[in-house]
PDB file of C-alpha atoms in Angstrom:
ATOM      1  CA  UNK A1200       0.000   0.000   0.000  1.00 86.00           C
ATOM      2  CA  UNK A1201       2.559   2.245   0.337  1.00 89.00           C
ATOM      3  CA  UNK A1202       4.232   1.887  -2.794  1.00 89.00           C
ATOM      4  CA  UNK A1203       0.987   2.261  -4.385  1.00 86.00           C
ATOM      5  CA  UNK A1204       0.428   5.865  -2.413  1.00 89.00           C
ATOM      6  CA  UNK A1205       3.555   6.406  -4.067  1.00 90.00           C
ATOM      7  CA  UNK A1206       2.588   5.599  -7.215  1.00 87.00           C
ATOM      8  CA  UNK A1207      -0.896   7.151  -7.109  1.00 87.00           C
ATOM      9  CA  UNK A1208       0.984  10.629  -5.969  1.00 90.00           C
ATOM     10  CA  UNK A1209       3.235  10.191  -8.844  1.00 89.00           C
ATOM     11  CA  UNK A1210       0.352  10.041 -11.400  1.00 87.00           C
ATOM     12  CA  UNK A1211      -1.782  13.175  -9.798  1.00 88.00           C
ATOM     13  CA  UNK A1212       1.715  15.059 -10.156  1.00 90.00           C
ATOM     14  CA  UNK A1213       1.563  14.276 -13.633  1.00 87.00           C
ATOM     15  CA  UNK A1214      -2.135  15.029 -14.043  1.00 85.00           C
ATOM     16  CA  UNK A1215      -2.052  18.217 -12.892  1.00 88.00           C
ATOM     17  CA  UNK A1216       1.411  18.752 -15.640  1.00 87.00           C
ATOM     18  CA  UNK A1217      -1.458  18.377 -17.956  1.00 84.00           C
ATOM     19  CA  UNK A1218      -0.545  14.095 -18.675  1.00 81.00           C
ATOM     20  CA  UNK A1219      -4.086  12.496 -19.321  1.00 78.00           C
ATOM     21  CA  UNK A1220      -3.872   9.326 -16.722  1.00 76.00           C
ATOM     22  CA  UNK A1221      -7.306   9.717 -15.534  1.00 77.00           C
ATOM     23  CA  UNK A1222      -7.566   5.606 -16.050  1.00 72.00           C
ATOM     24  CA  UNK A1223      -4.512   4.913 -14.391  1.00 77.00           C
ATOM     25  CA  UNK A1224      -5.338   6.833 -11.140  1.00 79.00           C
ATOM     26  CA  UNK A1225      -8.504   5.417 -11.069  1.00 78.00           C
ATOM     27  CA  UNK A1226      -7.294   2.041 -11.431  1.00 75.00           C
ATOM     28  CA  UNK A1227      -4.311   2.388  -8.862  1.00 80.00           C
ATOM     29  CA  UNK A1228      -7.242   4.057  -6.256  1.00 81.00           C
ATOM     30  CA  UNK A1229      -9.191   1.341  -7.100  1.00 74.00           C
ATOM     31  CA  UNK A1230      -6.223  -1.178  -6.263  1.00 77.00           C
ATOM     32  CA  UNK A1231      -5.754   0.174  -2.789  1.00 81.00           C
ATOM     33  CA  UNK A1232      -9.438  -0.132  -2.247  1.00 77.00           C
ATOM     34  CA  UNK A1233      -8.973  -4.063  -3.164  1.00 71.00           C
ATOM     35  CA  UNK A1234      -5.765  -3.926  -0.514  1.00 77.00           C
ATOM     36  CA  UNK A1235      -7.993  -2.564   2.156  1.00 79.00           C
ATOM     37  CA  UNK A1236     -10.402  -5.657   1.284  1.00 73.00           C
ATOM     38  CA  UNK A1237      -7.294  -7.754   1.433  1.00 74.00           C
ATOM     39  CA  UNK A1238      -6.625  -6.745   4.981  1.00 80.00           C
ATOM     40  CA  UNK A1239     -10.175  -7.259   5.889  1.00 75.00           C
ATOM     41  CA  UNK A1240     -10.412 -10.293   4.433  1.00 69.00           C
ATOM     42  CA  UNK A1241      -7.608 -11.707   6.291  1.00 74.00           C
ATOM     43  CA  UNK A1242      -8.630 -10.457   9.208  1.00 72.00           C
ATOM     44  CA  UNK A1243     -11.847 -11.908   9.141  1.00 67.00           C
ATOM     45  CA  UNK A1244     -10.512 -15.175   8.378  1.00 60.00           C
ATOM     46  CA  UNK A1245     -11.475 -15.328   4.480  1.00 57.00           C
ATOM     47  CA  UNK A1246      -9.296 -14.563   1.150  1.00 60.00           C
ATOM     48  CA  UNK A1247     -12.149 -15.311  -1.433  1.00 57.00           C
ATOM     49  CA  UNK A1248     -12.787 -11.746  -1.474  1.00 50.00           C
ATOM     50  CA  UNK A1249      -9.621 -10.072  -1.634  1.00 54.00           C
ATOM     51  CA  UNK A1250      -9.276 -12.604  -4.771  1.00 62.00           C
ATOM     52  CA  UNK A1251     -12.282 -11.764  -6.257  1.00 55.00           C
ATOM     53  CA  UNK A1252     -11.701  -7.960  -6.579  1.00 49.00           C
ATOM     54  CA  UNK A1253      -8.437  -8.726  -7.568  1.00 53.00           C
ATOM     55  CA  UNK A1254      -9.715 -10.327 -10.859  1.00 55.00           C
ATOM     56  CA  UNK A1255     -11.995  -7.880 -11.918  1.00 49.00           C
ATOM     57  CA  UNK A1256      -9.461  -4.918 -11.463  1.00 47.00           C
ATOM     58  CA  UNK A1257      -6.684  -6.426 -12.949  1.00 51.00           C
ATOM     59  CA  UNK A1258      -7.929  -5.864 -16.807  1.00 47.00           C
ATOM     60  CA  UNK A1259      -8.195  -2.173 -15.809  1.00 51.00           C
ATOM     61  CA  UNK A1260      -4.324  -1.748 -15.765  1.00 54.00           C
ATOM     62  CA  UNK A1261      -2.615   0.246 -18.106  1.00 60.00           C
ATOM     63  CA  UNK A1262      -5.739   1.988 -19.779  1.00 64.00           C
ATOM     64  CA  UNK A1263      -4.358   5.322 -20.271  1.00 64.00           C
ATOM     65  CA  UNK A1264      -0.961   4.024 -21.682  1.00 69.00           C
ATOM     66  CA  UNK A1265      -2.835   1.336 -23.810  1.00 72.00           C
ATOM     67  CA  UNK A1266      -4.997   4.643 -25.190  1.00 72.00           C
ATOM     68  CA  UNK A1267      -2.030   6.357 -26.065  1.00 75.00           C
ATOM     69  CA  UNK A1268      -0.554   3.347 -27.841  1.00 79.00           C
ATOM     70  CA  UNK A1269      -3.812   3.326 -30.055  1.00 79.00           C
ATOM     71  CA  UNK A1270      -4.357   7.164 -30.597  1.00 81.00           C
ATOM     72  CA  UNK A1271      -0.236   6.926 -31.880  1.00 85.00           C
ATOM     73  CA  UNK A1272      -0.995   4.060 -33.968  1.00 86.00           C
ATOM     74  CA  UNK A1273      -4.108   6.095 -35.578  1.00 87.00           C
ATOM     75  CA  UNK A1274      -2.127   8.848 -36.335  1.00 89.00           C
ATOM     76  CA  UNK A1275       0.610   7.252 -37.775  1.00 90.00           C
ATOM     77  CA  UNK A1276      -2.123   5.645 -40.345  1.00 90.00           C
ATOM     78  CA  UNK A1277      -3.500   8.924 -41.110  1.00 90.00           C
ATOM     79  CA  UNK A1278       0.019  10.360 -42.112  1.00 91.00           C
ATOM     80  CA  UNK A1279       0.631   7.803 -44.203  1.00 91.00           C
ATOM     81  CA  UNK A1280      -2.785   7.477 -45.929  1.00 91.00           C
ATOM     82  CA  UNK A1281      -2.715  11.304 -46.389  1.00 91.00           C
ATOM     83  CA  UNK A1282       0.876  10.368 -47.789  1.00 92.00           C
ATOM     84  CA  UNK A1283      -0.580   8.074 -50.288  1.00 91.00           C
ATOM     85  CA  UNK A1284      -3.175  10.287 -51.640  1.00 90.00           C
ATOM     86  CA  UNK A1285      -0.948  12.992 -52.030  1.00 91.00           C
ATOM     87  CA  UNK A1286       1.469  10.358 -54.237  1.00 90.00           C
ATOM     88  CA  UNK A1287      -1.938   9.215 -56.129  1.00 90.00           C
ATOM     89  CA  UNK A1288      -2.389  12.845 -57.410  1.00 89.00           C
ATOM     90  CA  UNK A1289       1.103  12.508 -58.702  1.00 88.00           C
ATOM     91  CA  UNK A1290       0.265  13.287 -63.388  1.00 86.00           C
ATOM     92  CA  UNK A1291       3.111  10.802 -64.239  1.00 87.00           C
ATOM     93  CA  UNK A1292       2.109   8.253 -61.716  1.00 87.00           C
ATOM     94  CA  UNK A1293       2.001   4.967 -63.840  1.00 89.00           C
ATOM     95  CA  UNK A1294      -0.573   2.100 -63.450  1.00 88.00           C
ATOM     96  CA  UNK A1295       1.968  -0.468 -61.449  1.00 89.00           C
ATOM     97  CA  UNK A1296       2.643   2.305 -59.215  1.00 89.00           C
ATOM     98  CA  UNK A1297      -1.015   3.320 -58.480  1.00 88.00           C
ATOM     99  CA  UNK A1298      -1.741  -0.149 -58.154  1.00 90.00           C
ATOM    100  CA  UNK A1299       0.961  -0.474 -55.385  1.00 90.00           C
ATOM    101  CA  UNK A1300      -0.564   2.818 -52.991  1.00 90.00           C
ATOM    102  CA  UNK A1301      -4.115   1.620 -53.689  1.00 91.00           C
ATOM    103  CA  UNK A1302      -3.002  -1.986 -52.460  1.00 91.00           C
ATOM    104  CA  UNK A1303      -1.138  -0.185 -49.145  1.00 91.00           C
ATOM    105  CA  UNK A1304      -3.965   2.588 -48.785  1.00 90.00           C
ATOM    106  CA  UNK A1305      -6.373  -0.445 -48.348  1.00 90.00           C
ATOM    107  CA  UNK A1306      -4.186  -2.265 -46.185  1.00 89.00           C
ATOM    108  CA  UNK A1307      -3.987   1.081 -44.066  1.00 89.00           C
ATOM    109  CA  UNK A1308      -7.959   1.365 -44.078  1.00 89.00           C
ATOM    110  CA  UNK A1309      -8.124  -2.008 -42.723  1.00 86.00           C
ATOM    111  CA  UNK A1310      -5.278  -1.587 -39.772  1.00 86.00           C
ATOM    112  CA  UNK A1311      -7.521   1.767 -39.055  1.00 85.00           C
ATOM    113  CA  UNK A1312     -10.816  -0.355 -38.789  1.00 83.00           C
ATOM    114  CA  UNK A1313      -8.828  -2.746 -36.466  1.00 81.00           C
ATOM    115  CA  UNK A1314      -7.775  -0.060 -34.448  1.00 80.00           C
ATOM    116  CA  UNK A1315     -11.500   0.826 -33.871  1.00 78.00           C
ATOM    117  CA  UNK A1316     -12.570  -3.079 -32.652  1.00 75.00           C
ATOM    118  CA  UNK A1317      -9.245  -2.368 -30.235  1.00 73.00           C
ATOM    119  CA  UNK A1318     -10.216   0.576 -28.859  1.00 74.00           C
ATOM    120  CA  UNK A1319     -13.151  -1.119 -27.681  1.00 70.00           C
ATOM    121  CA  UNK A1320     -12.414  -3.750 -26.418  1.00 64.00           C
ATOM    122  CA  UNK A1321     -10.315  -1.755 -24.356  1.00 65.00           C
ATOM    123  CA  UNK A1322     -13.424  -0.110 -22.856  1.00 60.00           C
ATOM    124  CA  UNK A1323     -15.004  -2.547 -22.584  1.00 56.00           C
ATOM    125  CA  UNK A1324     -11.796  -4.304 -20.692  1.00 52.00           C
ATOM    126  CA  UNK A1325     -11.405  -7.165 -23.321  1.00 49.00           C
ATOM    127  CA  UNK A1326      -8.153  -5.500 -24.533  1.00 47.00           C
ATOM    128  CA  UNK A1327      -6.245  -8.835 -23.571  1.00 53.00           C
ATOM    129  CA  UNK A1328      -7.990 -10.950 -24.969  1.00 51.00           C
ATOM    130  CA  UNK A1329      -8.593  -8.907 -28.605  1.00 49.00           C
ATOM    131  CA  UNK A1330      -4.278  -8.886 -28.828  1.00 57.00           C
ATOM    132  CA  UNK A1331      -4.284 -12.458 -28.351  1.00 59.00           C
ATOM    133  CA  UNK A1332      -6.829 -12.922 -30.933  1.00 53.00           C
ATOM    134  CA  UNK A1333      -5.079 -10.633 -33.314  1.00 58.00           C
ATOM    135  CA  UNK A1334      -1.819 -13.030 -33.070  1.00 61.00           C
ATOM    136  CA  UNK A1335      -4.300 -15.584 -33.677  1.00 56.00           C
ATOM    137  CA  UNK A1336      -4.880 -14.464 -36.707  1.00 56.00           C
ATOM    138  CA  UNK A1337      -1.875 -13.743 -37.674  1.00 59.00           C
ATOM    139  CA  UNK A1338      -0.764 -17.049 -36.759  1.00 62.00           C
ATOM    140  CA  UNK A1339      -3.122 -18.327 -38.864  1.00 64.00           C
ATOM    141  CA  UNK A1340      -2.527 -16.251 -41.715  1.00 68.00           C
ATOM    142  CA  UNK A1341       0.981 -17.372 -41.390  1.00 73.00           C
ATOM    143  CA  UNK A1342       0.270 -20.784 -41.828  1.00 74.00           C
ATOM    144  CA  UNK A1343      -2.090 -20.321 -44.723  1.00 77.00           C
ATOM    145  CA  UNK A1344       0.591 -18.703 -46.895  1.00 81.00           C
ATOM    146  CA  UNK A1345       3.137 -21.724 -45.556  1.00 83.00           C
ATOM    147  CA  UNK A1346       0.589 -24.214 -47.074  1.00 83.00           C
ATOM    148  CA  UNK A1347      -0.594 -22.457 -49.958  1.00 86.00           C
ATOM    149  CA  UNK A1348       3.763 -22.584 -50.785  1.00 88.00           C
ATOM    150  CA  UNK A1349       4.214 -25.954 -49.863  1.00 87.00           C
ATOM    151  CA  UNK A1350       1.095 -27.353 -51.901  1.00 89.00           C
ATOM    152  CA  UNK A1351       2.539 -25.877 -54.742  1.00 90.00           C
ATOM    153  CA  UNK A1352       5.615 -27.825 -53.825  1.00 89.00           C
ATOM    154  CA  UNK A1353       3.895 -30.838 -53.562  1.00 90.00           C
ATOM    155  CA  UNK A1354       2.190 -30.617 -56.772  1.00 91.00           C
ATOM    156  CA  UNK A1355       5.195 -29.647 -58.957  1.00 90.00           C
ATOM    157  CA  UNK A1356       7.042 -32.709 -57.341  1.00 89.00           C
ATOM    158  CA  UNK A1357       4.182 -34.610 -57.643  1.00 90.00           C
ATOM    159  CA  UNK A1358       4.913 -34.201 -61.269  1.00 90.00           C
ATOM    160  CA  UNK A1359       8.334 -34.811 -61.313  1.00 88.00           C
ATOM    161  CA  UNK A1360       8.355 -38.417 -59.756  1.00 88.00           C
ATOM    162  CA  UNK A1361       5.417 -39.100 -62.698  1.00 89.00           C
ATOM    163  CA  UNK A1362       7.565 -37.857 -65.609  1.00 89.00           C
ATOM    164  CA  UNK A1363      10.654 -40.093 -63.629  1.00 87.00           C
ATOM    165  CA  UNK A1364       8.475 -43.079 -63.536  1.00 89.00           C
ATOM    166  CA  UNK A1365       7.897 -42.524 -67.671  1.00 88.00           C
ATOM    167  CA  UNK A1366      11.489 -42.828 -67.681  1.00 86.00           C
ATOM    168  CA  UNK A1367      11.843 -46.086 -65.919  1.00 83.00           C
ATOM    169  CA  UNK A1368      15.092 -44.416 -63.801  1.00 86.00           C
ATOM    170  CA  UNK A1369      14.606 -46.049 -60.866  1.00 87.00           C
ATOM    171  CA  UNK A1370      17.563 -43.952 -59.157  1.00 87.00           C
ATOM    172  CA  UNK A1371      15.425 -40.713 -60.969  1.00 87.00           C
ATOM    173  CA  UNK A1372      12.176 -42.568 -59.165  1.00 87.00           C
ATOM    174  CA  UNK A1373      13.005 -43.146 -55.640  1.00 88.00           C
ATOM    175  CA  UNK A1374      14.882 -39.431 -55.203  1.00 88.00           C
ATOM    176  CA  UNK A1375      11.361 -38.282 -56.917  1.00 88.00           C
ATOM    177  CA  UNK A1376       9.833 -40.374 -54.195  1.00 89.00           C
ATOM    178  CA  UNK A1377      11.861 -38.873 -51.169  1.00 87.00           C
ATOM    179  CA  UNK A1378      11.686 -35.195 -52.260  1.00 87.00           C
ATOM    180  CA  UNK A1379       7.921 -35.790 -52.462  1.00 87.00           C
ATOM    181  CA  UNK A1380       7.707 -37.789 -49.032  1.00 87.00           C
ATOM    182  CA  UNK A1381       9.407 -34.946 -47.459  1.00 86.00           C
ATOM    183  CA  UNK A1382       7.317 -31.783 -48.734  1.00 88.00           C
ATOM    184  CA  UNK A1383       4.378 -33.919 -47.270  1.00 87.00           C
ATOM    185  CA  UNK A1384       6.313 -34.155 -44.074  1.00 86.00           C
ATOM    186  CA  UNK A1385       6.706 -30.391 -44.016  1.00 86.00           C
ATOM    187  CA  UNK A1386       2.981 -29.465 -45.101  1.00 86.00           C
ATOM    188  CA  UNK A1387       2.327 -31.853 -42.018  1.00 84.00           C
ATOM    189  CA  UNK A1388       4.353 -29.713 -39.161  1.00 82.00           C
ATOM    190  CA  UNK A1389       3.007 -26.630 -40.908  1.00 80.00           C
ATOM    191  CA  UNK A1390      -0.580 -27.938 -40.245  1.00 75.00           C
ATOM    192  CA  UNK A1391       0.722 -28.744 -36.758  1.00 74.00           C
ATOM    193  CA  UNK A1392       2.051 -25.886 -35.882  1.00 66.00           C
ATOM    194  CA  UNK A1393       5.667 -27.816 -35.408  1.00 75.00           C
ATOM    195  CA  UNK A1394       7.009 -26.102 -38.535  1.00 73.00           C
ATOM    196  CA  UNK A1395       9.801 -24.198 -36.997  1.00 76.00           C
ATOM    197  CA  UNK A1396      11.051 -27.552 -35.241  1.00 74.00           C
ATOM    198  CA  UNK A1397      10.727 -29.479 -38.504  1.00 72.00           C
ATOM    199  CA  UNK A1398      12.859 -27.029 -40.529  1.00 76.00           C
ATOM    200  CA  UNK A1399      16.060 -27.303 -37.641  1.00 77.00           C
ATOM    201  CA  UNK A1400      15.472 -31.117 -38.402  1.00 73.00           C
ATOM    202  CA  UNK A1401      16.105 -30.496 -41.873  1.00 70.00           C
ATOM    203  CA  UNK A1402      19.173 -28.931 -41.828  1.00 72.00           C
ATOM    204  CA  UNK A1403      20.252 -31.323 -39.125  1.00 70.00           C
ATOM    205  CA  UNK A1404      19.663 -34.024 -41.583  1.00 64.00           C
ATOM    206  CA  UNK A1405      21.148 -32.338 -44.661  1.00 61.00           C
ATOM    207  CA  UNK A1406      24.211 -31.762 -43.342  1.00 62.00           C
ATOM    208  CA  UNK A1407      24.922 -35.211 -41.429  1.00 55.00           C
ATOM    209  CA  UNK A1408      23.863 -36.391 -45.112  1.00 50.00           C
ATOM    210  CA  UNK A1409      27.028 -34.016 -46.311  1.00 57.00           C
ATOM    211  CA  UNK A1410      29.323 -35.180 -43.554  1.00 60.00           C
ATOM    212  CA  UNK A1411      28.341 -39.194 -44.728  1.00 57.00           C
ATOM    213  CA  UNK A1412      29.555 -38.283 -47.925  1.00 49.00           C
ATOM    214  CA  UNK A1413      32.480 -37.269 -47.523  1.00 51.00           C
TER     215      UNK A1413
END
């Protein structure tokens, strides 16, 4: 409690310096209200409420600085979108180009529209749980572009090991065979999430593969 006075004296310094922290000093007040409970609770023999507070404080944290964060991000998107348009007035701008800030003005658009789902959640205290689902997402978009690349693997050597089976190489066949086998391998651990591991495998294998032949 008292490094929390601390704290809490520390933000109304900085309040009245004109800093908007209106959400942090109402969170940290709110924290020594749930310390108070804390000693009560202890006192009286029981924790469960102390705990309880506790939980439904603790996504309160931060909200100022996590405000910030997302008015800075908006800006920054602004700029460059203002940027863009100002390029996309440009007489001798040619048709690749255009294409190009058109593609990254929509990709802007779409970070601003994300920003507006973030900001709130954050009021609405969800904040954690909206980052983790953007990093799902980008996870997952991650892993769609892996398999989308190692499909198109799979298919070209797909049609190598048919055109080395025309030939009747079995040497031709079998390395068909293994390249094949392994892109299947690696479309597996991308679908698993494991393909980070499977990759260090890889190398470990290609190069005790060098070293035996030698």
């Amino acid at each position: 409690m008292k490094e929390l006075r601390i704290q809490i004296q520390d933000l109304e310094i900085a309040q009245q310096n004109g800093e908007d922290n209106s959400a942090d000093l109402m969170a940290c007040r709110g924290e020594m209200q749930v310390l108070k409970k804390e000693i009560q609770s202890i006192d009286e023999g029981g924790h469960t409420t102390f705990v309880a507070a506790k939980e439904m404080l603790a996504p309160k944290k931060d909200m100022s600085k996590k405000n910030r964060s997302i008015q800075d991000r908006r800006m920054q998107f602004n700029n460059r979108i203002a940027k863009i348009d100002a390029n996309l007035e440009e007489p001798n701008l040619g048709p690749e180009d255009r294409e190009a800030l058109l593609t990254e003005k929509a990709r802007l658009q779409d970070d601003l529209a994300a920003l507006v789902q973030e900001k709130q959640a954050l009021q609405e205290f969800n904040h954690t749980r909206f980052v983790q689902f953007r990093k799902e997402k980008v996870d997952s978009d991650k892993q769609a572009d892996k398999l989308k690349g190692v499909n198109a693997k799979i298919a070209r050597a797909e049609e190598a090991l048919d055109q080395a089976k025309e030939t009747g190489d079995a040497e031709q066949v079998n390395t068909a065979k293994e390249d094949l086998h392994l892109l299947l391998m690696e479309k597996e651990s991308i679908e698993n999430y494991t393909h980070d591991l499977f990759l260090q495998n890889l190398v470990r294998m290609k190069a005790k593969h060098e070293r035996d032949l030698l």
